[in-house]
MMTF fields as JSON, N, C-alpha, C and O atoms, coordinates in Angstrom:
{
  "mmtfVersion": "1.0.0",
  "mmtfProducer": "UNKNOWN",
  "numBonds": 487,
  "numAtoms": 488,
  "numGroups": 122,
  "numChains": 1,
  "numModels": 1,
  "chainsPerModel": [1],
  "groupsPerChain": [122],
  "chainIdList": ["A"],
  "bondAtomList": [4, 2, 8, 6, 12, 10, 16, 14, 20, 18, 24, 22, 28, 26, 32, 30, 36, 34, 40, 38, 44, 42, 48, 46, 52, 50, 56, 54, 60, 58, 64, 62, 68, 66, 72, 70, 76, 74, 80, 78, 84, 82, 88, 86, 92, 90, 96, 94, 100, 98, 104, 102, 108, 106, 112, 110, 116, 114, 120, 118, 124, 122, 128, 126, 132, 130, 136, 134, 140, 138, 144, 142, 148, 146, 152, 150, 156, 154, 160, 158, 164, 162, 168, 166, 172, 170, 176, 174, 180, 178, 184, 182, 188, 186, 192, 190, 196, 194, 200, 198, 204, 202, 208, 206, 212, 210, 216, 214, 220, 218, 224, 222, 228, 226, 232, 230, 236, 234, 240, 238, 244, 242, 248, 246, 252, 250, 256, 254, 260, 258, 264, 262, 268, 266, 272, 270, 276, 274, 280, 278, 284, 282, 288, 286, 292, 290, 296, 294, 300, 298, 304, 302, 308, 306, 312, 310, 316, 314, 320, 318, 324, 322, 328, 326, 332, 330, 336, 334, 340, 338, 344, 342, 348, 346, 352, 350, 356, 354, 360, 358, 364, 362, 368, 366, 372, 370, 376, 374, 380, 378, 384, 382, 388, 386, 392, 390, 396, 394, 400, 398, 404, 402, 408, 406, 412, 410, 416, 414, 420, 418, 424, 422, 428, 426, 432, 430, 436, 434, 440, 438, 444, 442, 448, 446, 452, 450, 456, 454, 460, 458, 464, 462, 468, 466, 472, 470, 476, 474, 480, 478, 484, 482],
  "bondOrderList": [1, 1, 1, 1, 1, 1, 1, 1, 1, 1, 1, 1, 1, 1, 1, 1, 1, 1, 1, 1, 1, 1, 1, 1, 1, 1, 1, 1, 1, 1, 1, 1, 1, 1, 1, 1, 1, 1, 1, 1, 1, 1, 1, 1, 1, 1, 1, 1, 1, 1, 1, 1, 1, 1, 1, 1, 1, 1, 1, 1, 1, 1, 1, 1, 1, 1, 1, 1, 1, 1, 1, 1, 1, 1, 1, 1, 1, 1, 1, 1, 1, 1, 1, 1, 1, 1, 1, 1, 1, 1, 1, 1, 1, 1, 1, 1, 1, 1, 1, 1, 1, 1, 1, 1, 1, 1, 1, 1, 1, 1, 1, 1, 1, 1, 1, 1, 1, 1, 1, 1, 1],
  "groupList": [{"groupName": "UNK", "atomNameList": ["N", "CA", "C", "O"], "elementList": ["N", "C", "C", "O"], "formalChargeList": [0, 0, 0, 0], "bondAtomList": [1, 0, 2, 1, 3, 2], "bondOrderList": [1, 1, 2], "singleLetterCode": "X", "chemCompType": "L-PEPTIDE LINKING"}],
  "groupTypeList": [0, 0, 0, 0, 0, 0, 0, 0, 0, 0, 0, 0, 0, 0, 0, 0, 0, 0, 0, 0, 0, 0, 0, 0, 0, 0, 0, 0, 0, 0, 0, 0, 0, 0, 0, 0, 0, 0, 0, 0, 0, 0, 0, 0, 0, 0, 0, 0, 0, 0, 0, 0, 0, 0, 0, 0, 0, 0, 0, 0, 0, 0, 0, 0, 0, 0, 0, 0, 0, 0, 0, 0, 0, 0, 0, 0, 0, 0, 0, 0, 0, 0, 0, 0, 0, 0, 0, 0, 0, 0, 0, 0, 0, 0, 0, 0, 0, 0, 0, 0, 0, 0, 0, 0, 0, 0, 0, 0, 0, 0, 0, 0, 0, 0, 0, 0, 0, 0, 0, 0, 0, 0],
  "groupIdList": [1, 2, 3, 4, 5, 6, 7, 8, 9, 10, 11, 12, 13, 14, 15, 16, 17, 18, 19, 20, 21, 22, 23, 24, 25, 26, 27, 28, 29, 30, 31, 32, 33, 34, 35, 36, 37, 38, 39, 40, 41, 42, 43, 44, 45, 46, 47, 48, 49, 50, 51, 52, 53, 54, 55, 56, 57, 58, 59, 60, 61, 62, 63, 64, 65, 66, 67, 68, 69, 70, 71, 72, 73, 74, 75, 76, 77, 78, 79, 80, 81, 82, 83, 84, 85, 86, 87, 88, 89, 90, 91, 92, 93, 94, 95, 96, 97, 98, 99, 100, 101, 102, 103, 104, 105, 106, 107, 108, 109, 110, 111, 112, 113, 114, 115, 116, 117, 118, 119, 120, 121, 122],
  "secStructList": [7, 7, 3, 3, 3, 3, 3, 7, 7, 3, 3, 3, 3, 6, 6, 7, 7, 3, 3, 3, 3, 3, 3, 3, 3, 1, 1, 7, 4, 4, 4, 1, 7, 3, 3, 3, 3, 3, 3, 7, 6, 6, 1, 7, 7, 3, 3, 3, 3, 3, 3, 7, 6, 6, 1, 7, 3, 3, 3, 7, 6, 6, 6, 6, 6, 6, 3, 3, 3, 3, 3, 3, 6, 6, 6, 6, 3, 3, 3, 3, 3, 3, 7, 1, 7, 7, 4, 4, 4, 7, 3, 3, 3, 3, 3, 3, 3, 7, 1, 7, 1, 1, 7, 1, 1, 1, 7, 7, 7, 1, 3, 3, 7, 7, 7, 3, 3, 3, 3, 3, 3, 7],
  "xCoordList": [18.279, 18.025, 16.528, 15.739, 16.143, 14.729, 14.235, 14.824, 13.147, 12.534, 11.027, 10.414, 10.449, 9.0, 8.599, 9.184, 7.611, 7.179, 5.674, 4.91, 5.259, 3.834, 3.294, 4.023, 2.026, 1.356, -0.132, -0.634, -0.831, -2.28, -2.824, -4.039, -1.947, -2.422, -3.026, -2.903, -3.675, -4.283, -5.228, -5.218, -6.047, -7.036, -8.412, -8.819, -9.127, -10.459, -11.348, -10.882, -12.622, -13.558, -13.906, -13.83, -14.283, -14.728, -15.863, -16.765, -15.799, -16.782, -16.387, -17.029, -15.351, -14.902, -14.003, -13.766, -13.505, -12.673, -11.415, -11.372, -10.406, -9.156, -8.434, -8.602, -7.634, -6.83, -5.361, -4.945, -4.588, -3.14, -2.504, -3.026, -1.372, -0.604, 0.8, 1.364, 1.358, 2.744, 3.399, 3.144, 4.233, 4.928, 6.259, 7.075, 6.465, 7.697, 8.648, 8.232, 9.926, 10.943, 12.143, 12.483, 12.783, 13.981, 13.74, 14.689, 12.494, 12.197, 10.81, 9.98, 10.554, 9.249, 8.212, 8.275, 7.277, 6.291, 5.544, 5.188, 5.3, 4.474, 5.018, 4.261, 6.287, 6.904, 6.932, 7.356, 6.488, 6.718, 5.495, 4.58, 5.518, 4.481, 4.802, 5.956, 3.741, 3.854, 2.835, 1.689, 3.25, 2.348, 2.251, 3.17, 1.121, 0.92, 0.987, 0.388, 1.717, 1.79, 1.365, 1.304, 1.075, 0.789, 1.332, 1.495, 1.6, 2.088, 1.422, 1.621, 0.63, -0.038, 0.896, 1.813, 0.676, 1.531, 1.563, 0.52, 2.755, 2.902, 2.62, 2.629, 2.37, 2.036, 3.107, 3.922, 3.088, 3.999, 3.449, 2.247, 4.344, 3.94, 3.173, 3.557, 2.092, 1.278, 0.978, 0.879, 0.838, 0.475, -0.986, -1.838, -1.271, -2.627, -3.149, -4.243, -2.367, -2.817, -1.611, -0.55, -1.802, -0.709, -1.254, -2.337, -0.499, -0.863, 0.267, 1.388, -0.026, 0.977, 1.068, 0.193, 2.144, 2.356, 1.308, 1.065, 0.685, -0.315, -1.725, -2.69, -1.842, -3.151, -3.832, -4.85, -3.279, -3.865, -3.646, -2.67, -4.594, -4.51, -4.783, -5.501, -4.206, -4.446, -4.809, -4.387, -5.599, -5.993, -5.935, -6.202, -5.582, -5.735, -7.221, -8.031, -7.573, -8.988, -9.613, -10.794, -8.81, -9.331, -9.752, -10.475, -9.31, -9.643, -10.441, -10.849, -10.667, -11.41, -12.785, -13.493, -13.149, -14.446, -14.444, -15.412, -13.369, -13.282, -12.157, -12.294, -11.059, -9.888, -9.771, -10.109, -9.286, -9.046, -7.683, -7.391, -6.856, -5.553, -5.659, -6.347, -4.985, -4.968, -3.631, -2.878, -3.345, -2.085, -2.285, -3.145, -1.485, -1.408, 0.031, 0.915, 0.252, 1.625, 2.223, 3.439, 1.38, 1.896, 2.426, 3.374, 1.795, 2.25, 3.215, 3.711, 3.48, 4.359, 3.88, 4.679, 2.589, 1.994, 0.976, 0.217, 0.986, -0.004, -0.857, -0.362, -2.135, -3.064, -3.706, -3.813, -4.12, -4.914, -6.126, -6.026, -7.27, -8.522, -9.098, -9.336, -9.312, -9.766, -11.132, -11.269, -12.131, -13.491, -13.933, -13.308, -15.0, -15.548, -14.461, -14.349, -13.687, -12.532, -12.97, -14.006, -12.146, -12.391, -11.22, -10.116, -11.442, -10.317, -9.156, -7.998, -9.455, -8.382, -7.554, -6.555, -7.963, -7.143, -6.04, -5.176, -6.066, -5.051, -3.669, -3.437, -2.766, -1.423, -0.601, -1.126, 0.688, 1.54, 1.478, 1.697, 1.185, 1.054, 2.302, 2.745, 2.848, 4.052, 3.771, 2.965, 4.436, 4.445, 5.841, 6.839, 5.872, 7.118, 7.135, 6.091, 8.34, 8.516, 9.776, 10.677, 9.829, 11.056, 11.505, 12.319, 10.944, 11.282, 11.063, 11.813, 10.015, 9.52, 8.138, 7.52, 7.669, 6.428, 5.141, 4.083, 5.243, 4.007, 3.946, 4.969, 2.728, 2.486, 2.45, 1.941, 3.004, 3.135, 2.842, 3.753, 1.729, 0.66, 0.97, 0.26, 2.04, 2.478, 3.857, 4.073, 4.79, 6.133, 7.132, 6.8, 8.355, 9.377, 9.759, 10.171, 9.628, 9.92, 11.398, 11.949, 12.041, 13.442, 13.586, 14.62, 12.552, 12.556, 11.276, 10.178, 11.459, 10.341, 10.291, 11.314, 9.077, 8.92, 9.027, 9.205, 8.916, 9.041, 7.724, 7.697, 6.635, 5.339, 4.528, 5.059, 3.228, 2.306, 1.299, 0.795, 1.009, 0.195, -1.292, -1.715, -2.059, -3.517, -4.034, -3.695, -4.849, -5.497, -7.0, -7.524, -7.686, -9.135, -9.729, -9.491, -10.491, -11.107, -12.493, -13.205, -12.849, -14.154, -15.241, -16.397],
  "yCoordList": [4.043, 3.078, 3.008, 2.812, 3.167, 3.143, 1.704, 0.835, 1.468, 0.144, 0.278, 1.183, -0.633, -0.732, -2.17, -3.097, -2.355, -3.702, -3.802, -3.125, -4.659, -4.867, -5.979, -6.888, -5.888, -6.941, -6.897, -5.929, -7.958, -7.97, -8.84, -9.004, -9.403, -10.26, -11.549, -11.862, -12.285, -13.54, -14.063, -13.625, -15.008, -15.629, -15.079, -15.088, -14.599, -14.044, -14.463, -14.659, -14.595, -14.957, -13.739, -12.602, -13.988, -12.915, -12.145, -12.729, -10.831, -9.976, -9.526, -8.649, -10.111, -9.778, -8.563, -7.904, -8.281, -7.107, -7.491, -8.504, -6.666, -6.867, -5.524, -4.69, -5.327, -4.111, -4.466, -5.228, -3.909, -4.07, -2.882, -1.767, -3.149, -2.1, -2.054, -3.079, -0.868, -0.669, 0.204, 1.406, -0.405, 0.32, 0.824, 0.056, 2.122, 2.743, 2.991, 3.324, 2.822, 3.06, 3.723, 3.429, 4.625, 5.266, 6.593, 7.239, 7.014, 8.314, 8.752, 7.908, 10.055, 10.544, 10.44, 11.169, 9.545, 9.282, 10.54, 10.67, 11.458, 12.629, 13.461, 14.215, 13.351, 14.19, 13.559, 14.202, 12.314, 11.566, 10.808, 10.48, 10.546, 9.731, 8.25, 7.826, 7.484, 6.03, 5.422, 5.865, 4.429, 3.776, 2.284, 1.663, 1.744, 0.295, -0.205, 0.376, -1.277, -1.983, -3.428, -3.883, -4.129, -5.556, -6.302, -5.745, -7.569, -8.414, -9.771, -10.509, -10.078, -11.367, -12.373, -11.978, -13.654, -14.668, -14.525, -14.466, -14.471, -14.37, -13.006, -12.832, -12.038, -10.69, -9.693, -9.965, -8.544, -7.475, -6.761, -6.773, -6.155, -5.362, -4.138, -3.505, -3.806, -2.655, -1.773, -2.252, -0.499, 0.434, 0.268, 0.082, 0.336, 0.18, 1.497, 1.939, 2.113, 3.336, 4.079, 3.5, 5.38, 6.196, 7.291, 7.826, 7.617, 8.677, 9.696, 9.373, 10.92, 11.983, 12.589, 12.392, 13.327, 13.942, 15.013, 15.335, 15.568, 16.618, 16.069, 16.829, 14.743, 14.131, 13.684, 12.994, 14.073, 13.617, 12.119, 11.547, 11.505, 10.068, 9.746, 10.474, 8.655, 8.146, 6.675, 5.96, 6.234, 4.834, 4.338, 5.081, 3.074, 2.423, 2.279, 2.133, 2.323, 2.217, 0.922, 0.885, -0.129, -1.441, -1.517, -2.436, -0.562, -0.629, 0.585, 0.635, 1.546, 2.742, 2.362, 1.553, 2.961, 2.683, 1.473, 1.246, 0.681, -0.509, -0.41, -0.899, 0.213, 0.33, 1.769, 2.719, 1.902, 3.218, 3.225, 2.381, 4.188, 4.333, 5.41, 6.414, 5.2, 6.197, 6.114, 5.156, 7.111, 7.105, 7.607, 8.447, 7.085, 7.567, 8.013, 7.198, 9.291, 9.798, 9.618, 9.496, 9.601, 9.407, 7.996, 7.768, 7.055, 5.668, 5.325, 4.201, 6.302, 6.065, 4.871, 4.034, 4.802, 3.653, 4.1, 5.047, 3.396, 3.596, 2.337, 1.22, 2.537, 1.422, 1.347, 2.347, 0.166, -0.033, -0.868, -2.075, -0.199, -0.889, -1.4, -0.628, -2.691, -3.322, -3.957, -4.859, -3.479, -3.995, -4.619, -4.412, -5.37, -6.005, -6.715, -6.543, -7.491, -8.142, -9.144, -9.799, -9.24, -10.121, -11.091, -10.786, -12.237, -13.172, -12.53, -12.875, -11.609, -10.955, -9.982, -9.446, -9.752, -8.96, -9.799, -9.261, -11.099, -11.977, -11.574, -11.494, -11.325, -10.861, -10.696, -10.737, -10.51, -10.033, -8.502, -7.885, -7.919, -6.469, -5.899, -6.377, -4.869, -4.208, -2.728, -2.111, -2.174, -0.724, -0.225, -0.933, 1.001, 1.552, 3.057, 3.694, 3.617, 5.054, 5.432, 4.612, 6.686, 7.206, 8.456, 9.242, 8.616, 9.747, 11.076, 12.033, 11.117, 12.359, 12.607, 11.702, 13.838, 14.182, 13.812, 13.677, 13.645, 13.553, 12.294, 11.757, 11.836, 10.688, 11.158, 12.238, 10.327, 10.789, 9.709, 9.481, 9.014, 8.956, 8.045, 8.052, 7.261, 6.433, 6.943, 8.155, 6.063, 6.483, 5.681, 4.632, 6.181, 5.501, 4.173, 3.25, 4.072, 2.785, 2.562, 1.538, 3.495, 3.308, 2.388, 1.744, 2.33, 1.491, 0.669, 1.171, -0.621, -1.555, -2.375, -2.652, -2.756, -3.779, -5.14, -5.244, -6.195, -7.546, -8.103, -9.146, -7.424, -7.823, -8.676, -9.309, -8.675, -9.527, -10.099, -9.386, -11.388, -12.092, -12.007, -12.304, -11.593, -11.628, -12.665, -12.641, -13.564, -14.549, -14.408, -14.492, -14.193, -14.054, -15.27, -15.5, -16.038, -17.249, -16.937, -16.07, -17.661, -17.418, -18.266, -18.191],
  "zCoordList": [9.012, 7.937, 7.674, 8.598, 6.423, 6.048, 6.036, 5.394, 6.755, 6.749, 6.623, 7.19, 5.877, 5.724, 5.989, 5.428, 6.836, 7.191, 7.021, 7.709, 6.091, 5.851, 6.747, 7.145, 7.05, 7.806, 7.503, 6.932, 7.892, 7.755, 6.649, 6.53, 5.838, 4.77, 5.31, 6.495, 4.425, 4.83, 3.788, 2.638, 4.202, 3.316, 3.659, 4.821, 2.646, 2.851, 1.693, 0.571, 1.978, 0.926, 0.08, 0.546, -1.15, -2.029, -1.366, -0.765, -1.487, -0.844, 0.542, 1.121, 1.072, 2.415, 2.452, 1.439, 3.656, 3.88, 4.642, 5.339, 4.493, 5.207, 5.248, 4.358, 6.283, 6.351, 6.445, 7.317, 5.54, 5.56, 6.27, 6.248, 6.896, 7.556, 7.0, 6.614, 6.962, 6.552, 7.613, 7.688, 8.42, 9.478, 8.951, 8.441, 9.084, 8.598, 9.757, 10.867, 9.477, 10.484, 9.831, 8.685, 10.574, 10.051, 9.373, 8.93, 9.28, 8.684, 9.164, 9.5, 9.198, 9.658, 8.543, 7.553, 8.711, 7.671, 7.246, 6.075, 8.156, 7.864, 6.709, 6.098, 6.396, 5.371, 3.984, 3.024, 3.866, 2.631, 2.132, 2.887, 0.843, 0.224, 0.397, 0.339, 0.61, 0.703, -0.257, -0.317, -0.989, -1.935, -1.654, -1.12, -2.027, -2.028, -3.468, -4.373, -3.656, -4.928, -4.674, -3.532, -5.754, -5.617, -6.83, -7.915, -6.604, -7.683, -7.573, -6.608, -8.581, -8.648, -9.316, -10.037, -9.087, -9.704, -11.224, -11.874, -11.773, -13.209, -13.79, -15.009, -12.931, -13.401, -12.98, -12.098, -13.625, -13.228, -11.988, -11.725, -11.253, -10.095, -10.575, -11.558, -9.883, -10.271, -9.074, -7.945, -9.327, -8.275, -7.905, -8.773, -6.618, -6.118, -5.554, -5.902, -4.689, -4.039, -3.491, -3.259, -3.29, -2.781, -1.88, -2.119, -0.848, 0.088, 0.125, 0.517, -0.279, -0.25, 1.143, 1.987, 1.361, 2.668, 2.973, 4.136, 1.919, 2.136, 2.247, 2.332, 2.245, 2.431, 1.156, 1.205, 0.003, -1.249, -1.422, -0.937, -2.133, -2.364, -3.828, -4.513, -4.293, -5.638, -5.56, -4.65, -6.532, -6.592, -8.033, -8.977, -8.175, -9.468, -9.758, -8.843, -11.042, -11.407, -10.887, -10.54, -10.839, -10.458, -8.986, -8.6, -8.161, -6.734, -6.265, -5.105, -7.125, -6.723, -6.202, -6.802, -5.074, -4.472, -3.567, -2.841, -3.592, -2.755, -1.73, -0.608, -2.106, -1.225, -0.73, -1.436, 0.494, 1.072, 1.751, 2.598, 1.366, 2.002, 3.07, 2.886, 4.167, 5.231, 5.948, 5.77, 6.748, 7.465, 8.878, 9.142, 9.775, 11.151, 11.343, 11.607, 11.21, 11.286, 12.681, 12.828, 13.686, 15.038, 15.235, 15.987, 14.543, 14.615, 13.486, 13.407, 12.609, 11.455, 10.637, 10.216, 10.422, 9.767, 8.717, 8.921, 7.598, 6.535, 6.446, 6.598, 6.198, 6.125, 4.74, 4.03, 4.385, 3.173, 3.566, 3.788, 3.647, 3.94, 2.62, 1.691, 2.556, 1.323, 1.568, 2.394, 0.848, 0.96, -0.366, -1.406, -0.304, -1.516, -2.307, -3.521, -1.63, -2.265, -3.319, -3.2, -4.355, -5.488, -5.615, -5.164, -6.215, -6.422, -7.178, -6.944, -8.071, -8.826, -7.986, -8.464, -6.743, -5.829, -5.186, -4.494, -5.408, -4.856, -5.364, -6.57, -4.436, -4.795, -3.525, -2.413, -3.716, -2.637, -2.672, -3.714, -1.546, -1.442, -0.768, 0.276, -1.397, -0.914, -0.658, -1.354, 0.335, 0.448, 0.073, 0.211, -0.397, -0.905, -0.738, -0.596, -0.757, -0.731, -1.495, -1.675, -1.942, -2.532, -1.774, -2.259, -0.559, 0.3, -0.395, -0.199, -1.215, -1.775, -1.171, -0.611, -1.291, -0.602, -1.335, -0.72, -2.676, -3.438, -4.281, -4.707, -4.512, -5.367, -6.816, -7.116, -7.723, -9.105, -10.136, -10.932, -10.25, -9.254, -8.069, -7.063, -8.201, -7.069, -6.662, -6.649, -6.332, -5.976, -6.789, -7.34, -6.859, -7.639, -7.016, -7.719, -5.722, -5.113, -4.857, -5.261, -4.197, -3.835, -2.634, -2.454, -1.821, -0.633, -0.616, -0.858, -0.319, -0.352, 0.926, 1.552, 1.295, 2.299, 1.641, 0.428, 2.458, 1.921, 1.427, 0.775, 1.727, 1.209, 2.161, 3.074, 1.922, 2.661, 1.673, 0.805, 1.811, 0.827, 1.172, 2.289, 0.177, 0.276, -0.707, -1.89, -0.211, -1.061, -0.897, 0.213, -2.004, -1.983, -2.669, -3.854, -1.934, -2.485, -3.04, -2.535, -4.083, -4.727, -4.104, -4.52]
}
């Protein structure tokens, strides 16, 4: 059974940093793309970043240069390092996969975690 569990959210001041984790279970992470999405209150869910099985990465323009996605295939975990956080980064962050190898530029999102809340105060 495919499971994704996010963690690491919390309250941080603007300009601060935080790292989110997405622990995968039920499938070998090394073979598949994993993406981070976020949904702010009253907004649609949007793609943030994606990590392909071959190491390629994609980022939304709004987070380029501030966020870094990485993966530890041995731990079956994907991380999202978020620096220079802004109040507009406040959202519930989700990780997702469609059990395909590549980001296009994100993933279709057949499987989702339950999300972790990031709040950035000004």
